[in-house]
Protein backbone atom coordinates (compact mmCIF):
# COMPACT_ATOMS: atom_id res chain seq x y z
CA UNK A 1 -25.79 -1.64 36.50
CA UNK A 2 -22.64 0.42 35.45
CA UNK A 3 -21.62 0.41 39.00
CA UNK A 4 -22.08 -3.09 39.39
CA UNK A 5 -19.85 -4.06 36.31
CA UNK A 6 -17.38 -1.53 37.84
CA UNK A 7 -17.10 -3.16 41.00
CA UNK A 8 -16.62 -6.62 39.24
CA UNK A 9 -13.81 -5.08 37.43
CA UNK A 10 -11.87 -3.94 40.58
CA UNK A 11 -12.45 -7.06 42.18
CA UNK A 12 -11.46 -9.13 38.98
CA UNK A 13 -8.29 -6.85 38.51
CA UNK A 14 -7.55 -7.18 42.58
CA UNK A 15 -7.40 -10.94 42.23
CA UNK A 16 -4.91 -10.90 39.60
CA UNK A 17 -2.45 -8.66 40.66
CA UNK A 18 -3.11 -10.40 43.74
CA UNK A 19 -2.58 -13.73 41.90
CA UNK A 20 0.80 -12.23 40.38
CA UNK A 21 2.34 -10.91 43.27
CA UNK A 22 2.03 -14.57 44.81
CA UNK A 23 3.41 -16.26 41.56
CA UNK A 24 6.35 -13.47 41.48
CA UNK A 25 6.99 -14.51 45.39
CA UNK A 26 7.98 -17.45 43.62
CA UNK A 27 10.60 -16.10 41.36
CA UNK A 28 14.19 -16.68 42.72
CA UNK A 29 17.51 -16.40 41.42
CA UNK A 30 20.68 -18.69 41.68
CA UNK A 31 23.62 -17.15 40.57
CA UNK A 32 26.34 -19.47 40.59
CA UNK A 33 25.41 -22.91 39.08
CA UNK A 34 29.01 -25.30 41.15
CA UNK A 35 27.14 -28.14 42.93
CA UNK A 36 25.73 -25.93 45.95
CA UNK A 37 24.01 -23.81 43.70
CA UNK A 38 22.83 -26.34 40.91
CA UNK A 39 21.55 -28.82 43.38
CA UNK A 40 19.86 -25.43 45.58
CA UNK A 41 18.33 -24.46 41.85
CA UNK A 42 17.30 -28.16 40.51
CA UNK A 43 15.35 -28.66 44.34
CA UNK A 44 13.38 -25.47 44.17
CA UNK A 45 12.66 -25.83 40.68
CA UNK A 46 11.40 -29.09 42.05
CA UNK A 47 9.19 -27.46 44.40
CA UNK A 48 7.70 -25.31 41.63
CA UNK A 49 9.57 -22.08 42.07
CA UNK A 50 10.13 -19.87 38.68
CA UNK A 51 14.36 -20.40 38.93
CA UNK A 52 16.82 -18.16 37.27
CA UNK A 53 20.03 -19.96 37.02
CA UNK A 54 22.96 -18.11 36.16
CA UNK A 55 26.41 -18.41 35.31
CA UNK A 56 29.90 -17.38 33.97
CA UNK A 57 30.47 -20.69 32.73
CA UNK A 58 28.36 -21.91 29.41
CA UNK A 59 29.35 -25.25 30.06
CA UNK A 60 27.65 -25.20 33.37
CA UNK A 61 24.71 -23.40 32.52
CA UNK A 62 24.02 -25.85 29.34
CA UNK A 63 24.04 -28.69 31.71
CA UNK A 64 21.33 -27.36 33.95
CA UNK A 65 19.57 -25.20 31.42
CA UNK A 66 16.72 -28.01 30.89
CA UNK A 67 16.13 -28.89 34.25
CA UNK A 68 15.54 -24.93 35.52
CA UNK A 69 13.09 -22.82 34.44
CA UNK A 70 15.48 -19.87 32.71
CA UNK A 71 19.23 -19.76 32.53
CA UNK A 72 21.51 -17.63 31.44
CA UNK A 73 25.59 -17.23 31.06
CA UNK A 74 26.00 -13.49 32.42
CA UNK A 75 28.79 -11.86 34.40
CA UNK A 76 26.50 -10.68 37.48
CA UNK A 77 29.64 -8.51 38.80
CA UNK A 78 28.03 -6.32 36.40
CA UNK A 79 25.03 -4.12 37.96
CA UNK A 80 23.82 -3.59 34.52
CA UNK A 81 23.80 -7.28 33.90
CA UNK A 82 21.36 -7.35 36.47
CA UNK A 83 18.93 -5.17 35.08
CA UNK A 84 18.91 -6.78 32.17
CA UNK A 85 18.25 -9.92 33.51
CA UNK A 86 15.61 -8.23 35.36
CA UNK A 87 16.65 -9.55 39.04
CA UNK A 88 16.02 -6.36 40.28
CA UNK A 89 12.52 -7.66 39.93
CA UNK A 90 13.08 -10.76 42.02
CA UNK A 91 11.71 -10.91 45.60
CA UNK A 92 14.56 -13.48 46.25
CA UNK A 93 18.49 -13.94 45.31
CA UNK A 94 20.86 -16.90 46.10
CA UNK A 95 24.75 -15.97 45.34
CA UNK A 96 26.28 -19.56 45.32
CA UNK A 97 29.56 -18.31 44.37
CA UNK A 98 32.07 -19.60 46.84
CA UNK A 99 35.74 -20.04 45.71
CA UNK A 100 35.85 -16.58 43.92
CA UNK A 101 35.40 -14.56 46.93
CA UNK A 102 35.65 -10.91 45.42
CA UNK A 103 33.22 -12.15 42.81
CA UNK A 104 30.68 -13.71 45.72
CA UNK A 105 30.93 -9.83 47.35
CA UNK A 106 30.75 -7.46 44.27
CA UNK A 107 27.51 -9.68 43.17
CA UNK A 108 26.06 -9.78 46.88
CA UNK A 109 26.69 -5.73 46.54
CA UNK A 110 24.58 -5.25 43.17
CA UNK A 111 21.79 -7.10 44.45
CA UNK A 112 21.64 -4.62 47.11
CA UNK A 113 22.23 -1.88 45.56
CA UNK A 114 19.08 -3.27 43.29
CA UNK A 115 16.79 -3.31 45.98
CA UNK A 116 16.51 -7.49 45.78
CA UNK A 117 14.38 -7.84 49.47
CA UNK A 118 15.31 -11.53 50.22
CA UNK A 119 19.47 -12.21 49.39
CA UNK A 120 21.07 -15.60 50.60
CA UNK A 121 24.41 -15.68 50.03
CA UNK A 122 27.09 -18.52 50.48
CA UNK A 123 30.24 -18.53 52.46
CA UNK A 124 33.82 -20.74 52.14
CA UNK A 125 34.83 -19.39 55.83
CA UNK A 126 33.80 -17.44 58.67
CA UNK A 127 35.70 -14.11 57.57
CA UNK A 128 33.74 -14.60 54.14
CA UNK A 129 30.74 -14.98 55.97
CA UNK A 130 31.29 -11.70 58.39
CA UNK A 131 32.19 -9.66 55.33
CA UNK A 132 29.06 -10.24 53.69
CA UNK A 133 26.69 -9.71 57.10
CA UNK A 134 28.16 -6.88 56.83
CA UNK A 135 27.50 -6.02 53.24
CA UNK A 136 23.99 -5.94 54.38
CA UNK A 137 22.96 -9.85 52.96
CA UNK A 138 19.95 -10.64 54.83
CA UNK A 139 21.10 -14.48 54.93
CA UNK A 140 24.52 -16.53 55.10
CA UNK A 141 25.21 -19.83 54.48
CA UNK A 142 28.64 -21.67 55.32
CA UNK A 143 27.64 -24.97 54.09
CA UNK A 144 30.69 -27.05 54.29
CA UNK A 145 31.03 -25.72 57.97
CA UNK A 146 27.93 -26.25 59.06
CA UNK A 147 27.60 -29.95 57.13
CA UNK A 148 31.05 -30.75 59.05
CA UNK A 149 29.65 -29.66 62.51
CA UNK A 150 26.61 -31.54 62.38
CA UNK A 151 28.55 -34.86 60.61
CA UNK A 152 30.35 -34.15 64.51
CA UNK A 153 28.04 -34.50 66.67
CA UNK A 154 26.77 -37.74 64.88
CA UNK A 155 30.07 -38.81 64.68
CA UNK A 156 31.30 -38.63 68.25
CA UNK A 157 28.24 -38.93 70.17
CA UNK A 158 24.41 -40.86 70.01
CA UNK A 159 22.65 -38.09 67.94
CA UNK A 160 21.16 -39.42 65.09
CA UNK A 161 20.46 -35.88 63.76
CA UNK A 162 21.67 -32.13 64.79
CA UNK A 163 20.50 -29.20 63.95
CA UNK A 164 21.57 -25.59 65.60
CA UNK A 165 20.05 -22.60 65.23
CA UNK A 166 21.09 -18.98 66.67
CA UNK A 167 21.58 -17.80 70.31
CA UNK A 168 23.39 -21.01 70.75
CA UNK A 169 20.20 -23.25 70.72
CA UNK A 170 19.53 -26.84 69.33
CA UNK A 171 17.17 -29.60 68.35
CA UNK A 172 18.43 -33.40 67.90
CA UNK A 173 16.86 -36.75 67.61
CA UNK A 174 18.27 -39.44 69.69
CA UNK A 175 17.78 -42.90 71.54
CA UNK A 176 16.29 -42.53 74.67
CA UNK A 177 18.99 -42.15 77.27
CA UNK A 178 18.37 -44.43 80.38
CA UNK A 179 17.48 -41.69 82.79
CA UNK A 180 14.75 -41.02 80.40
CA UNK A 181 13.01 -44.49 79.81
CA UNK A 182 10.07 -46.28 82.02
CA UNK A 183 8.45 -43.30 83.45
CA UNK A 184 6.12 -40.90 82.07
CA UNK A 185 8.38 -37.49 81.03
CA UNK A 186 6.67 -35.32 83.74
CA UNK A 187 8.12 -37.41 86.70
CA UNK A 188 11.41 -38.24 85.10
CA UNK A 189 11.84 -34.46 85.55
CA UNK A 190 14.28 -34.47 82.13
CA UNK A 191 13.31 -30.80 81.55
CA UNK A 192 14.13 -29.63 85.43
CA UNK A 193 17.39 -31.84 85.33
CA UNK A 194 19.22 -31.44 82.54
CA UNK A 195 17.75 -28.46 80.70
CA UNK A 196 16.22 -29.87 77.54
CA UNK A 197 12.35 -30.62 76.43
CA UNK A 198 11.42 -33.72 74.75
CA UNK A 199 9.01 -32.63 72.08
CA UNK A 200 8.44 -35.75 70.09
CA UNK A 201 8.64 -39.70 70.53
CA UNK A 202 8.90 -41.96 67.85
CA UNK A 203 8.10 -45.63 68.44
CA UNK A 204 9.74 -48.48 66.59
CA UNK A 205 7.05 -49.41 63.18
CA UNK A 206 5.31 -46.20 64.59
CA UNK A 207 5.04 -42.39 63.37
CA UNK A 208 6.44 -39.44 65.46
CA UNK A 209 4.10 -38.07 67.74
CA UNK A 210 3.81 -35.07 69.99
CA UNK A 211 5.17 -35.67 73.59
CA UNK A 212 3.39 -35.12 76.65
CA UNK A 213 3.75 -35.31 80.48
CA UNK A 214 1.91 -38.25 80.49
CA UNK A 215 3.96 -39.64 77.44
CA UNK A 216 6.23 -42.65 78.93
CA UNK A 217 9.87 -43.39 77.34
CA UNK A 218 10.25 -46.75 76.50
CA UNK A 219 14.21 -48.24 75.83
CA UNK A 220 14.48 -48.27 71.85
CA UNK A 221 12.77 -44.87 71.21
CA UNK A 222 13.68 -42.01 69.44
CA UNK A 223 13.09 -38.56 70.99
CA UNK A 224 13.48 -35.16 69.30
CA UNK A 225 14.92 -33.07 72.11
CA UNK A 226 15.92 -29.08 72.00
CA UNK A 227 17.41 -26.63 74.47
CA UNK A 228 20.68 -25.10 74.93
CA UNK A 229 23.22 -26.92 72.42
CA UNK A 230 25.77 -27.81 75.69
CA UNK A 231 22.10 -29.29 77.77
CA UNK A 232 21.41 -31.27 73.98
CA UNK A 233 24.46 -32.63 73.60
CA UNK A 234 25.10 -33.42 77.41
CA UNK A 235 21.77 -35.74 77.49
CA UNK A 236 21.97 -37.30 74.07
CA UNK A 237 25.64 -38.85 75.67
CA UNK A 238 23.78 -40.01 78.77
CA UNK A 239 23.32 -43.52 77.25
């Protein structure tokens, strides 16, 4: 019987630790509360994370403080700042400090130095954003870059969306081109000819759904395409 309760209690203690390490996962911190960070804190406070907001400014902080979990107006240049904060603790770090850019480096370096597994880190400009890849932050974010080269290719082109990821790869929704429309995908050969897949087809008053071989293109539909950014872009301006 002993044994029995024994095993209970290792199994019983298991599960919580097990339960805490998933509810830490959740913990994040957002140091820097100007509208990339606030709105980056408010959405995954949203989405239930446990969201440390922090900033120089009291003013800020006192205007977010009720919608975020924990807040606090702390100098995070500071290592020791950090451990008293306890964000050593935190599986994951956001430094949305952008215009002070020795401030956005020294705080990217104490996370590091704290052992903080998971650090995204914002950029104003590319040299920024090299200096801190090579700090060692695991993530960087240029977001008024990035927002201007996607509001680009909508811009100039038939994209309705664009989205580019690394190794100079893309995905886009747009309007069927021509070449593309009253044949089922496998003979229009779009994948052979211009380099891109067609994974999804969305049908006017109709959901998305996966596309086939056998799916056929219809004029008026919306297709999310990816491949090579240059093959993307070249087939969305097809028309």
């Amino acid at each position: 019987m002993g044994n029995y309760l024994n095993a209970l209690r290792r199994r019983r203690r298991r599960r919580l630790a097990e339960q805490h390490r998933e509810l830490s996962d959740q913990r994040v911190a957002v140091i820097g509360l100007g509208r990339f960070g606030s709105s980056l804190a408010h959405e995954l406070t949203r989405r239930g994370w446990d969201v440390l907001g922090i900033d120089t400014d009291a003013g800020l902080v006192q205007r977010h403080s009720d919608a975020l979990t924990h807040s606090a107006v702390a100098d995070c240049t500071d290592p020791e700042v950090l451990q008293q904060l306890g964000v050593h603790e935190f599986t994951s770090a956001v430094v949305g400090i952008g215009t002070d850019v020795e401030a956005s480096i020294l705080v990217t370096s104490n996370l590091l130095e704290a052992g903080v597994p998971n650090i995204w880190a914002k950029a104003i400009s590319r040299q920024h954003g090299q200096i801190l890849e090579r700090l060692g932050a695991h993530h960087v974010v240029l977001p008024e870059h990035e927002m201007g080269e996607r509001v680009a290719h909508l811009v100039t082109g038939r994209m309705l969306d664009f989205i580019e990821f690394d190794d100079d790869y893309a995905l886009i929704k747009t309007v069927a081109p021509a070449v593309a429309t009253g044949m089922p995908l496998g003979q229009s050969k779009v994948r052979s000819t211009y380099g891109v897949t067609v994974v999804g087809i969305k049908r006017s008053g109709q959901d998305f759904t996966y596309a086939t071989a056998e799916t056929v293109v219809e004029k008026g539909d919306v297709l999310i395409v990816t491949g090579k950014t240059r093959a993307v872009e070249t087939f969305a301006e097809l028309g």
